[in-house]
Structures are given as C-alpha cells and as structure tokens.
Amino acid sequence: MSDAAKSIIITGAGSGVGKATAQAFLDAGWRVGFVGRRAEALEEAAAGHANALILACDVRDEASVAAAFGKAQSEWGHLDALFNNAGIALKGAPIDELSVDDWRELIDINLTGAFIAARAAFGIMRRQDPQGGRIINNGSVSAHVPRWGSAAYTASKHAITGLTRTISLDGRAFNIACGQIDIGNALTDMAQSMTTGMPQADGSIKVEAVMDVKHVASSVLHMASLPLNANVQFMTVMATTMPYIGRG
C-alpha cells in the first residue's frame, strides 16, 4: 500500500496538536479521519479537503466511537494508524483543592477515552486484511515528571505510558505497533499561558519557552510513516529550554 493510500484517525482533531497533525497528514497525502465532539470545529480544521473524513463523536462513548471508526473502515477499507490525541487539562491546584468530579472528567477523557479509541482501532487492525497497523498515544512530559498542582493530568499521562507498553506487547501477535509521543510546551491555544507565566515548583511564576506545534505534527508523521517492522516506542519533543530536564 503506497503512502498516498494510507489512512489515519486522529482524535481531538478540531484544535491544537490534533488539528496541526491532521493537516500535516493531509499535506503528506494520507486519508485522515477527524474525530472530536464539535463537528463545526472538525469541518473548519479539515477545510473541505478531499481526503478528510469528519467523524464527530465523544471518545468517552464507546458506541459512538465504534460507529465513527466503523464508518472510517467502511469508507477506506483499511485503517493504518490511530493518533490517540484527545485530552484536557485542569487549572493547577493542590490535590485537596481538586474536586472529585473534575478528576473523574479528566480521567474519563484522557485515559478512558484513549482506551476506548485504542480498543476500537486495535480490533479493526487485528481483523483487517492485511492485518496490522499502528497506534500512537499522546503522552506528555508529564508522563515523566509533574508540574505543580497537576495530580489528575499527571496521573492520566503516567497511565497512558502503561497503556502504550501493554498495547505494544499485546499487538505483536497481530502486527500492531504502538508508540508514544511525549510533548513539551507546543504552542497551541491551550498553551498560551506559558508565554505569560506559569507556576513553578518553587512558587514563582515564570514565562516558559515554547515551540511551534508543527514540530509535533512532523514528529507524529515520522512515527506513523515507518514500516511496521520498525517502531518509535517513545519520543520526547519539546521546547529546548523549557523546565523539563531538572524540573522542580
């Protein structure tokens, strides 16, 4: 199958990292399924591209995910990749100021949503002919070290690493590769506050270095373009001088 015929589903494709990555894949000749809750945002991100498929659904709802992924499979006949990207963050706060409802919502989207999407993609890839495919999970540098006041987000991203490792192992029998991209300070709407000041571990507020989100998109495209007998298991792409190495 040529690169021009390859297909990928990207969750959270209506904005930020997901939107930039989806557009990069379209530019590279891939067929791209745009997954997100807001059809209008997906339509805007896809910009009428002939190879874009709008798949509006909520990753927390397994029935709607199954329907969306089934639509992509019917449209394309084969699913080559999933970029499991959908996620949210919360305002920083000590754990005793984090509401249980906010914790549950974040875990439901960031972790359970990733599981549901990966489960759907894995099932398609396992049963299609030719068998196989690739799942790329969006971790974070928070999968390694936390920011101040980020109990829910950091826990979700540590869990994504466990999910990545398990899918990578379970996928071997079915020619399904799984890797993870850990992103640090990509400049999206969600990351604008980094340019004005972020709470640091010592209690100070400091502006942090950021990078263009296109570097994330090109990194995911590289991971997805490898043959299935090669895999980037983990990649960290980050603003060079952000507080990550030695964070805290």
PDB file of C-alpha atoms in Angstrom:
ATOM      1  CA  MET A   1       0.000   0.000   0.000  1.00  0.00           C
ATOM      2  CA  SER A   2       1.506   3.342  -1.019  1.00  0.00           C
ATOM      3  CA  ASP A   3       1.887   6.305   1.310  1.00  0.00           C
ATOM      4  CA  ALA A   4      -0.737   8.128  -0.758  1.00  0.00           C
ATOM      5  CA  ALA A   5      -3.299   5.463   0.163  1.00  0.00           C
ATOM      6  CA  LYS A   6      -2.539   5.298   3.886  1.00  0.00           C
ATOM      7  CA  SER A   7      -5.190   6.223   6.427  1.00  0.00           C
ATOM      8  CA  ILE A   8      -5.166   7.550   9.978  1.00  0.00           C
ATOM      9  CA  ILE A   9      -7.773   8.516  12.565  1.00  0.00           C
ATOM     10  CA  ILE A  10      -6.819  11.432  14.806  1.00  0.00           C
ATOM     11  CA  THR A  11      -8.786  12.163  17.968  1.00  0.00           C
ATOM     12  CA  GLY A  12      -9.063  15.715  19.244  1.00  0.00           C
ATOM     13  CA  ALA A  13      -8.541  16.862  15.661  1.00  0.00           C
ATOM     14  CA  GLY A  14     -10.550  20.068  15.896  1.00  0.00           C
ATOM     15  CA  SER A  15      -7.853  22.167  17.565  1.00  0.00           C
ATOM     16  CA  GLY A  16      -4.306  22.338  18.864  1.00  0.00           C
ATOM     17  CA  VAL A  17      -1.947  19.412  18.363  1.00  0.00           C
ATOM     18  CA  GLY A  18      -4.648  17.274  16.773  1.00  0.00           C
ATOM     19  CA  LYS A  19      -5.585  19.882  14.181  1.00  0.00           C
ATOM     20  CA  ALA A  20      -1.970  20.639  13.249  1.00  0.00           C
ATOM     21  CA  THR A  21      -1.175  16.943  12.977  1.00  0.00           C
ATOM     22  CA  ALA A  22      -4.255  16.142  10.914  1.00  0.00           C
ATOM     23  CA  GLN A  23      -3.392  18.902   8.472  1.00  0.00           C
ATOM     24  CA  ALA A  24       0.201  17.661   8.214  1.00  0.00           C
ATOM     25  CA  PHE A  25      -1.027  14.171   7.327  1.00  0.00           C
ATOM     26  CA  LEU A  26      -3.392  15.587   4.695  1.00  0.00           C
ATOM     27  CA  ASP A  27      -0.484  17.541   3.206  1.00  0.00           C
ATOM     28  CA  ALA A  28       1.503  14.290   3.083  1.00  0.00           C
ATOM     29  CA  GLY A  29      -1.227  12.542   1.083  1.00  0.00           C
ATOM     30  CA  TRP A  30      -2.864  10.493   3.847  1.00  0.00           C
ATOM     31  CA  ARG A  31      -6.582   9.952   4.299  1.00  0.00           C
ATOM     32  CA  VAL A  32      -7.441  11.456   7.679  1.00  0.00           C
ATOM     33  CA  GLY A  33     -10.385  10.842   9.978  1.00  0.00           C
ATOM     34  CA  PHE A  34     -11.067  13.915  12.112  1.00  0.00           C
ATOM     35  CA  VAL A  35     -12.501  12.862  15.492  1.00  0.00           C
ATOM     36  CA  GLY A  36     -13.858  15.351  18.014  1.00  0.00           C
ATOM     37  CA  ARG A  37     -17.017  16.393  19.817  1.00  0.00           C
ATOM     38  CA  ARG A  38     -17.735  19.514  17.751  1.00  0.00           C
ATOM     39  CA  ALA A  39     -18.496  18.816  14.102  1.00  0.00           C
ATOM     40  CA  GLU A  40     -18.150  22.514  13.239  1.00  0.00           C
ATOM     41  CA  ALA A  41     -14.590  22.655  14.552  1.00  0.00           C
ATOM     42  CA  LEU A  42     -13.717  19.481  12.660  1.00  0.00           C
ATOM     43  CA  GLU A  43     -15.163  20.872   9.434  1.00  0.00           C
ATOM     44  CA  GLU A  44     -13.163  24.063   9.876  1.00  0.00           C
ATOM     45  CA  ALA A  45      -9.954  22.132  10.580  1.00  0.00           C
ATOM     46  CA  ALA A  46     -10.479  19.851   7.573  1.00  0.00           C
ATOM     47  CA  ALA A  47     -11.105  22.868   5.312  1.00  0.00           C
ATOM     48  CA  GLY A  48     -13.006  20.801   2.762  1.00  0.00           C
ATOM     49  CA  HIS A  49     -10.015  18.606   1.913  1.00  0.00           C
ATOM     50  CA  ALA A  50     -10.968  15.669  -0.308  1.00  0.00           C
ATOM     51  CA  ASN A  51      -9.065  13.193   1.885  1.00  0.00           C
ATOM     52  CA  ALA A  52     -10.632  14.389   5.160  1.00  0.00           C
ATOM     53  CA  LEU A  53     -13.384  12.362   6.807  1.00  0.00           C
ATOM     54  CA  ILE A  54     -15.397  14.037   9.568  1.00  0.00           C
ATOM     55  CA  LEU A  55     -16.092  11.637  12.436  1.00  0.00           C
ATOM     56  CA  ALA A  56     -17.834  13.660  15.126  1.00  0.00           C
ATOM     57  CA  CYS A  57     -18.078  11.661  18.349  1.00  0.00           C
ATOM     58  CA  ASP A  58     -17.181  11.707  22.033  1.00  0.00           C
ATOM     59  CA  VAL A  59     -14.238   9.445  22.869  1.00  0.00           C
ATOM     60  CA  ARG A  60     -15.874   8.688  26.222  1.00  0.00           C
ATOM     61  CA  ASP A  61     -18.779   6.938  24.480  1.00  0.00           C
ATOM     62  CA  GLU A  62     -17.778   3.515  23.191  1.00  0.00           C
ATOM     63  CA  ALA A  63     -20.851   3.145  20.970  1.00  0.00           C
ATOM     64  CA  SER A  64     -20.234   6.424  19.137  1.00  0.00           C
ATOM     65  CA  VAL A  65     -16.518   5.651  18.825  1.00  0.00           C
ATOM     66  CA  ALA A  66     -17.301   2.221  17.383  1.00  0.00           C
ATOM     67  CA  ALA A  67     -19.698   3.825  14.893  1.00  0.00           C
ATOM     68  CA  ALA A  68     -17.177   6.504  13.873  1.00  0.00           C
ATOM     69  CA  PHE A  69     -14.314   4.048  13.453  1.00  0.00           C
ATOM     70  CA  GLY A  70     -16.628   1.675  11.577  1.00  0.00           C
ATOM     71  CA  LYS A  71     -17.530   4.487   9.188  1.00  0.00           C
ATOM     72  CA  ALA A  72     -13.823   5.082   8.501  1.00  0.00           C
ATOM     73  CA  GLN A  73     -13.238   1.398   7.908  1.00  0.00           C
ATOM     74  CA  SER A  74     -16.176   1.210   5.503  1.00  0.00           C
ATOM     75  CA  GLU A  75     -15.012   4.346   3.668  1.00  0.00           C
ATOM     76  CA  TRP A  76     -11.366   3.347   3.353  1.00  0.00           C
ATOM     77  CA  GLY A  77     -11.355  -0.437   3.578  1.00  0.00           C
ATOM     78  CA  HIS A  78      -8.235  -0.350   5.769  1.00  0.00           C
ATOM     79  CA  LEU A  79      -7.013   1.554   8.830  1.00  0.00           C
ATOM     80  CA  ASP A  80      -3.266   2.106   9.008  1.00  0.00           C
ATOM     81  CA  ALA A  81      -2.914   4.279  12.107  1.00  0.00           C
ATOM     82  CA  LEU A  82      -4.546   5.965  15.080  1.00  0.00           C
ATOM     83  CA  PHE A  83      -3.188   9.074  16.776  1.00  0.00           C
ATOM     84  CA  ASN A  84      -4.777   8.912  20.221  1.00  0.00           C
ATOM     85  CA  ASN A  85      -4.592  12.617  20.996  1.00  0.00           C
ATOM     86  CA  ALA A  86      -7.811  13.844  22.653  1.00  0.00           C
ATOM     87  CA  GLY A  87      -7.294  15.268  26.125  1.00  0.00           C
ATOM     88  CA  ILE A  88      -7.940  18.111  28.544  1.00  0.00           C
ATOM     89  CA  ALA A  89      -6.039  19.824  31.346  1.00  0.00           C
ATOM     90  CA  LEU A  90      -7.155  21.480  34.575  1.00  0.00           C
ATOM     91  CA  LYS A  91      -6.071  24.647  36.333  1.00  0.00           C
ATOM     92  CA  GLY A  92      -3.188  23.899  38.698  1.00  0.00           C
ATOM     93  CA  ALA A  93      -4.153  23.256  42.321  1.00  0.00           C
ATOM     94  CA  PRO A  94      -3.034  21.156  45.305  1.00  0.00           C
ATOM     95  CA  ILE A  95      -4.725  17.770  45.431  1.00  0.00           C
ATOM     96  CA  ASP A  96      -7.074  18.737  48.266  1.00  0.00           C
ATOM     97  CA  GLU A  97      -8.445  21.573  46.105  1.00  0.00           C
ATOM     98  CA  LEU A  98      -9.091  19.260  43.146  1.00  0.00           C
ATOM     99  CA  SER A  99     -12.726  18.202  43.009  1.00  0.00           C
ATOM    100  CA  VAL A 100     -13.525  14.539  42.514  1.00  0.00           C
ATOM    101  CA  ASP A 101     -15.855  15.489  39.648  1.00  0.00           C
ATOM    102  CA  ASP A 102     -13.026  17.303  37.831  1.00  0.00           C
ATOM    103  CA  TRP A 103     -10.709  14.320  38.436  1.00  0.00           C
ATOM    104  CA  ARG A 104     -13.290  11.928  37.004  1.00  0.00           C
ATOM    105  CA  GLU A 105     -13.953  14.077  33.928  1.00  0.00           C
ATOM    106  CA  LEU A 106     -10.254  14.372  33.093  1.00  0.00           C
ATOM    107  CA  ILE A 107      -9.567  10.662  33.631  1.00  0.00           C
ATOM    108  CA  ASP A 108     -12.656   9.804  31.582  1.00  0.00           C
ATOM    109  CA  ILE A 109     -11.367  11.821  28.598  1.00  0.00           C
ATOM    110  CA  ASN A 110      -7.594  11.477  28.860  1.00  0.00           C
ATOM    111  CA  LEU A 111      -7.391   7.829  29.894  1.00  0.00           C
ATOM    112  CA  THR A 112     -10.689   6.027  29.356  1.00  0.00           C
ATOM    113  CA  GLY A 113     -11.199   7.856  26.057  1.00  0.00           C
ATOM    114  CA  ALA A 114      -7.739   6.790  24.924  1.00  0.00           C
ATOM    115  CA  PHE A 115      -8.516   3.199  25.921  1.00  0.00           C
ATOM    116  CA  ILE A 116     -11.832   3.230  24.042  1.00  0.00           C
ATOM    117  CA  ALA A 117     -10.255   4.634  20.865  1.00  0.00           C
ATOM    118  CA  ALA A 118      -7.293   2.268  21.044  1.00  0.00           C
ATOM    119  CA  ARG A 119      -9.634  -0.659  21.656  1.00  0.00           C
ATOM    120  CA  ALA A 120     -11.666   0.217  18.555  1.00  0.00           C
ATOM    121  CA  ALA A 121      -8.587   0.695  16.368  1.00  0.00           C
ATOM    122  CA  PHE A 122      -6.905  -2.466  17.665  1.00  0.00           C
ATOM    123  CA  GLY A 123      -9.991  -4.510  16.829  1.00  0.00           C
ATOM    124  CA  ILE A 124     -10.086  -3.191  13.274  1.00  0.00           C
ATOM    125  CA  MET A 125      -6.345  -3.662  12.743  1.00  0.00           C
ATOM    126  CA  ARG A 126      -6.413  -7.187  14.168  1.00  0.00           C
ATOM    127  CA  ARG A 127      -9.206  -8.341  11.866  1.00  0.00           C
ATOM    128  CA  GLN A 128      -8.448  -6.496   8.622  1.00  0.00           C
ATOM    129  CA  ASP A 129      -6.533  -7.904   5.668  1.00  0.00           C
ATOM    130  CA  PRO A 130      -3.642  -7.277   5.540  1.00  0.00           C
ATOM    131  CA  GLN A 131      -3.542  -7.474   9.311  1.00  0.00           C
ATOM    132  CA  GLY A 132      -1.839  -4.806  11.399  1.00  0.00           C
ATOM    133  CA  GLY A 133      -1.452  -1.090  11.927  1.00  0.00           C
ATOM    134  CA  ARG A 134      -0.004   1.452  14.324  1.00  0.00           C
ATOM    135  CA  ILE A 135      -1.349   3.249  17.392  1.00  0.00           C
ATOM    136  CA  ILE A 136       0.414   6.396  18.602  1.00  0.00           C
ATOM    137  CA  ASN A 137      -0.601   7.695  22.008  1.00  0.00           C
ATOM    138  CA  ASN A 138      -0.167  11.315  23.054  1.00  0.00           C
ATOM    139  CA  GLY A 139       1.609  11.246  26.390  1.00  0.00           C
ATOM    140  CA  SER A 140       3.305  14.358  27.747  1.00  0.00           C
ATOM    141  CA  VAL A 141       6.473  15.292  29.537  1.00  0.00           C
ATOM    142  CA  SER A 142       4.084  14.946  32.493  1.00  0.00           C
ATOM    143  CA  ALA A 143       4.256  11.202  31.829  1.00  0.00           C
ATOM    144  CA  HIS A 144       7.751  11.508  33.335  1.00  0.00           C
ATOM    145  CA  VAL A 145       7.700  14.416  35.790  1.00  0.00           C
ATOM    146  CA  PRO A 146       4.793  16.512  37.121  1.00  0.00           C
ATOM    147  CA  ARG A 147       4.047  20.154  37.045  1.00  0.00           C
ATOM    148  CA  TRP A 148       2.982  21.734  40.301  1.00  0.00           C
ATOM    149  CA  GLY A 149      -0.676  21.082  41.100  1.00  0.00           C
ATOM    150  CA  SER A 150      -1.305  18.569  38.320  1.00  0.00           C
ATOM    151  CA  ALA A 151      -2.372  15.383  40.134  1.00  0.00           C
ATOM    152  CA  ALA A 152      -5.125  14.407  37.690  1.00  0.00           C
ATOM    153  CA  TYR A 153      -3.289  15.298  34.485  1.00  0.00           C
ATOM    154  CA  THR A 154      -0.002  13.726  35.572  1.00  0.00           C
ATOM    155  CA  ALA A 155      -1.734  10.549  36.761  1.00  0.00           C
ATOM    156  CA  SER A 156      -3.555  10.273  33.431  1.00  0.00           C
ATOM    157  CA  LYS A 157      -0.338  10.627  31.450  1.00  0.00           C
ATOM    158  CA  HIS A 158       1.575   8.140  33.584  1.00  0.00           C
ATOM    159  CA  ALA A 159      -1.291   5.741  32.899  1.00  0.00           C
ATOM    160  CA  ILE A 160      -1.032   6.402  29.161  1.00  0.00           C
ATOM    161  CA  THR A 161       2.542   5.091  29.322  1.00  0.00           C
ATOM    162  CA  GLY A 162       1.261   1.856  30.845  1.00  0.00           C
ATOM    163  CA  LEU A 163      -1.379   1.637  28.133  1.00  0.00           C
ATOM    164  CA  THR A 164       1.251   2.214  25.446  1.00  0.00           C
ATOM    165  CA  ARG A 165       3.535  -0.506  26.775  1.00  0.00           C
ATOM    166  CA  THR A 166       0.681  -3.005  27.065  1.00  0.00           C
ATOM    167  CA  ILE A 167      -0.707  -2.356  23.573  1.00  0.00           C
ATOM    168  CA  SER A 168       2.822  -2.587  22.187  1.00  0.00           C
ATOM    169  CA  LEU A 169       3.211  -6.026  23.786  1.00  0.00           C
ATOM    170  CA  ASP A 170      -0.288  -7.310  23.000  1.00  0.00           C
ATOM    171  CA  GLY A 171      -0.044  -6.064  19.417  1.00  0.00           C
ATOM    172  CA  ARG A 172       2.982  -8.153  18.489  1.00  0.00           C
ATOM    173  CA  ALA A 173       0.877 -11.177  17.579  1.00  0.00           C
ATOM    174  CA  PHE A 174      -1.235  -9.091  15.195  1.00  0.00           C
ATOM    175  CA  ASN A 175       1.418  -6.866  13.534  1.00  0.00           C
ATOM    176  CA  ILE A 176       0.156  -3.857  15.517  1.00  0.00           C
ATOM    177  CA  ALA A 177       2.853  -1.415  16.611  1.00  0.00           C
ATOM    178  CA  CYS A 178       2.279   1.092  19.402  1.00  0.00           C
ATOM    179  CA  GLY A 179       4.375   4.094  20.412  1.00  0.00           C
ATOM    180  CA  GLN A 180       4.037   7.263  22.418  1.00  0.00           C
ATOM    181  CA  ILE A 181       4.932  10.888  21.786  1.00  0.00           C
ATOM    182  CA  ASP A 182       5.632  12.986  24.883  1.00  0.00           C
ATOM    183  CA  ILE A 183       5.173  16.665  24.106  1.00  0.00           C
ATOM    184  CA  GLY A 184       6.521  19.640  25.998  1.00  0.00           C
ATOM    185  CA  ASN A 185       5.327  23.233  25.519  1.00  0.00           C
ATOM    186  CA  ALA A 186       3.970  23.129  21.984  1.00  0.00           C
ATOM    187  CA  LEU A 187       2.360  26.498  21.333  1.00  0.00           C
ATOM    188  CA  THR A 188      -1.374  25.922  20.947  1.00  0.00           C
ATOM    189  CA  ASP A 189      -4.369  27.819  22.300  1.00  0.00           C
ATOM    190  CA  MET A 190      -4.231  25.590  25.390  1.00  0.00           C
ATOM    191  CA  ALA A 191      -0.578  26.539  25.949  1.00  0.00           C
ATOM    192  CA  GLN A 192      -0.842  30.326  25.547  1.00  0.00           C
ATOM    193  CA  SER A 193      -0.436  30.829  29.302  1.00  0.00           C
ATOM    194  CA  MET A 194       3.134  29.530  29.036  1.00  0.00           C
ATOM    195  CA  THR A 195       4.055  32.733  27.203  1.00  0.00           C
ATOM    196  CA  THR A 196       2.750  34.945  30.023  1.00  0.00           C
ATOM    197  CA  GLY A 197       3.750  32.991  33.117  1.00  0.00           C
ATOM    198  CA  MET A 198       3.322  29.527  34.624  1.00  0.00           C
ATOM    199  CA  PRO A 199       3.518  28.452  38.289  1.00  0.00           C
ATOM    200  CA  GLN A 200       6.842  26.815  39.103  1.00  0.00           C
ATOM    201  CA  ALA A 201       7.719  24.262  41.773  1.00  0.00           C
ATOM    202  CA  ASP A 202       9.349  26.958  43.925  1.00  0.00           C
ATOM    203  CA  GLY A 203       6.154  29.021  43.962  1.00  0.00           C
ATOM    204  CA  SER A 204       7.323  31.586  41.419  1.00  0.00           C
ATOM    205  CA  ILE A 205       5.600  32.492  38.157  1.00  0.00           C
ATOM    206  CA  LYS A 206       7.804  32.373  35.072  1.00  0.00           C
ATOM    207  CA  VAL A 207       7.445  32.621  31.308  1.00  0.00           C
ATOM    208  CA  GLU A 208       8.425  29.325  29.680  1.00  0.00           C
ATOM    209  CA  ALA A 209       9.986  28.562  26.315  1.00  0.00           C
ATOM    210  CA  VAL A 210       7.600  27.195  23.674  1.00  0.00           C
ATOM    211  CA  MET A 211       7.965  25.595  20.251  1.00  0.00           C
ATOM    212  CA  ASP A 212       5.894  25.652  17.083  1.00  0.00           C
ATOM    213  CA  VAL A 213       3.264  22.894  17.076  1.00  0.00           C
ATOM    214  CA  LYS A 214       4.362  21.935  13.552  1.00  0.00           C
ATOM    215  CA  HIS A 215       7.320  20.116  15.119  1.00  0.00           C
ATOM    216  CA  VAL A 216       4.903  17.831  16.940  1.00  0.00           C
ATOM    217  CA  ALA A 217       2.982  17.200  13.729  1.00  0.00           C
ATOM    218  CA  SER A 218       6.126  16.320  11.777  1.00  0.00           C
ATOM    219  CA  SER A 219       7.259  14.004  14.581  1.00  0.00           C
ATOM    220  CA  VAL A 220       3.962  12.087  14.599  1.00  0.00           C
ATOM    221  CA  LEU A 221       4.092  11.853  10.811  1.00  0.00           C
ATOM    222  CA  HIS A 222       7.582  10.357  11.032  1.00  0.00           C
ATOM    223  CA  MET A 223       6.446   7.790  13.603  1.00  0.00           C
ATOM    224  CA  ALA A 224       3.412   6.810  11.530  1.00  0.00           C
ATOM    225  CA  SER A 225       5.369   6.564   8.268  1.00  0.00           C
ATOM    226  CA  LEU A 226       7.753   3.858   9.462  1.00  0.00           C
ATOM    227  CA  PRO A 227       7.226   0.294   8.230  1.00  0.00           C
ATOM    228  CA  LEU A 228       5.531  -1.912  10.817  1.00  0.00           C
ATOM    229  CA  ASN A 229       8.764  -3.795  11.490  1.00  0.00           C
ATOM    230  CA  ALA A 230      10.196  -0.559  12.957  1.00  0.00           C
ATOM    231  CA  ASN A 231       8.746   1.459  15.824  1.00  0.00           C
ATOM    232  CA  VAL A 232       9.471   4.631  17.757  1.00  0.00           C
ATOM    233  CA  GLN A 233       8.485   3.305  21.170  1.00  0.00           C
ATOM    234  CA  PHE A 234       8.819   6.655  22.926  1.00  0.00           C
ATOM    235  CA  MET A 235       9.689  10.076  21.576  1.00  0.00           C
ATOM    236  CA  THR A 236      10.004  13.317  23.540  1.00  0.00           C
ATOM    237  CA  VAL A 237       9.711  16.515  21.502  1.00  0.00           C
ATOM    238  CA  MET A 238       9.890  19.726  23.490  1.00  0.00           C
ATOM    239  CA  ALA A 239      10.911  23.347  23.586  1.00  0.00           C
ATOM    240  CA  THR A 240      14.648  23.080  24.116  1.00  0.00           C
ATOM    241  CA  THR A 241      14.973  25.286  27.197  1.00  0.00           C
ATOM    242  CA  MET A 242      11.632  24.613  28.899  1.00  0.00           C
ATOM    243  CA  PRO A 243      11.753  23.479  32.535  1.00  0.00           C
ATOM    244  CA  TYR A 244      11.687  19.732  31.994  1.00  0.00           C
ATOM    245  CA  ILE A 245      15.208  18.404  32.461  1.00  0.00           C
ATOM    246  CA  GLY A 246      15.677  19.262  36.109  1.00  0.00           C
ATOM    247  CA  ARG A 247      12.070  20.352  36.517  1.00  0.00           C
ATOM    248  CA  GLY A 248      11.438  21.428  40.088  1.00  0.00           C
TER     249      GLY A 248
END
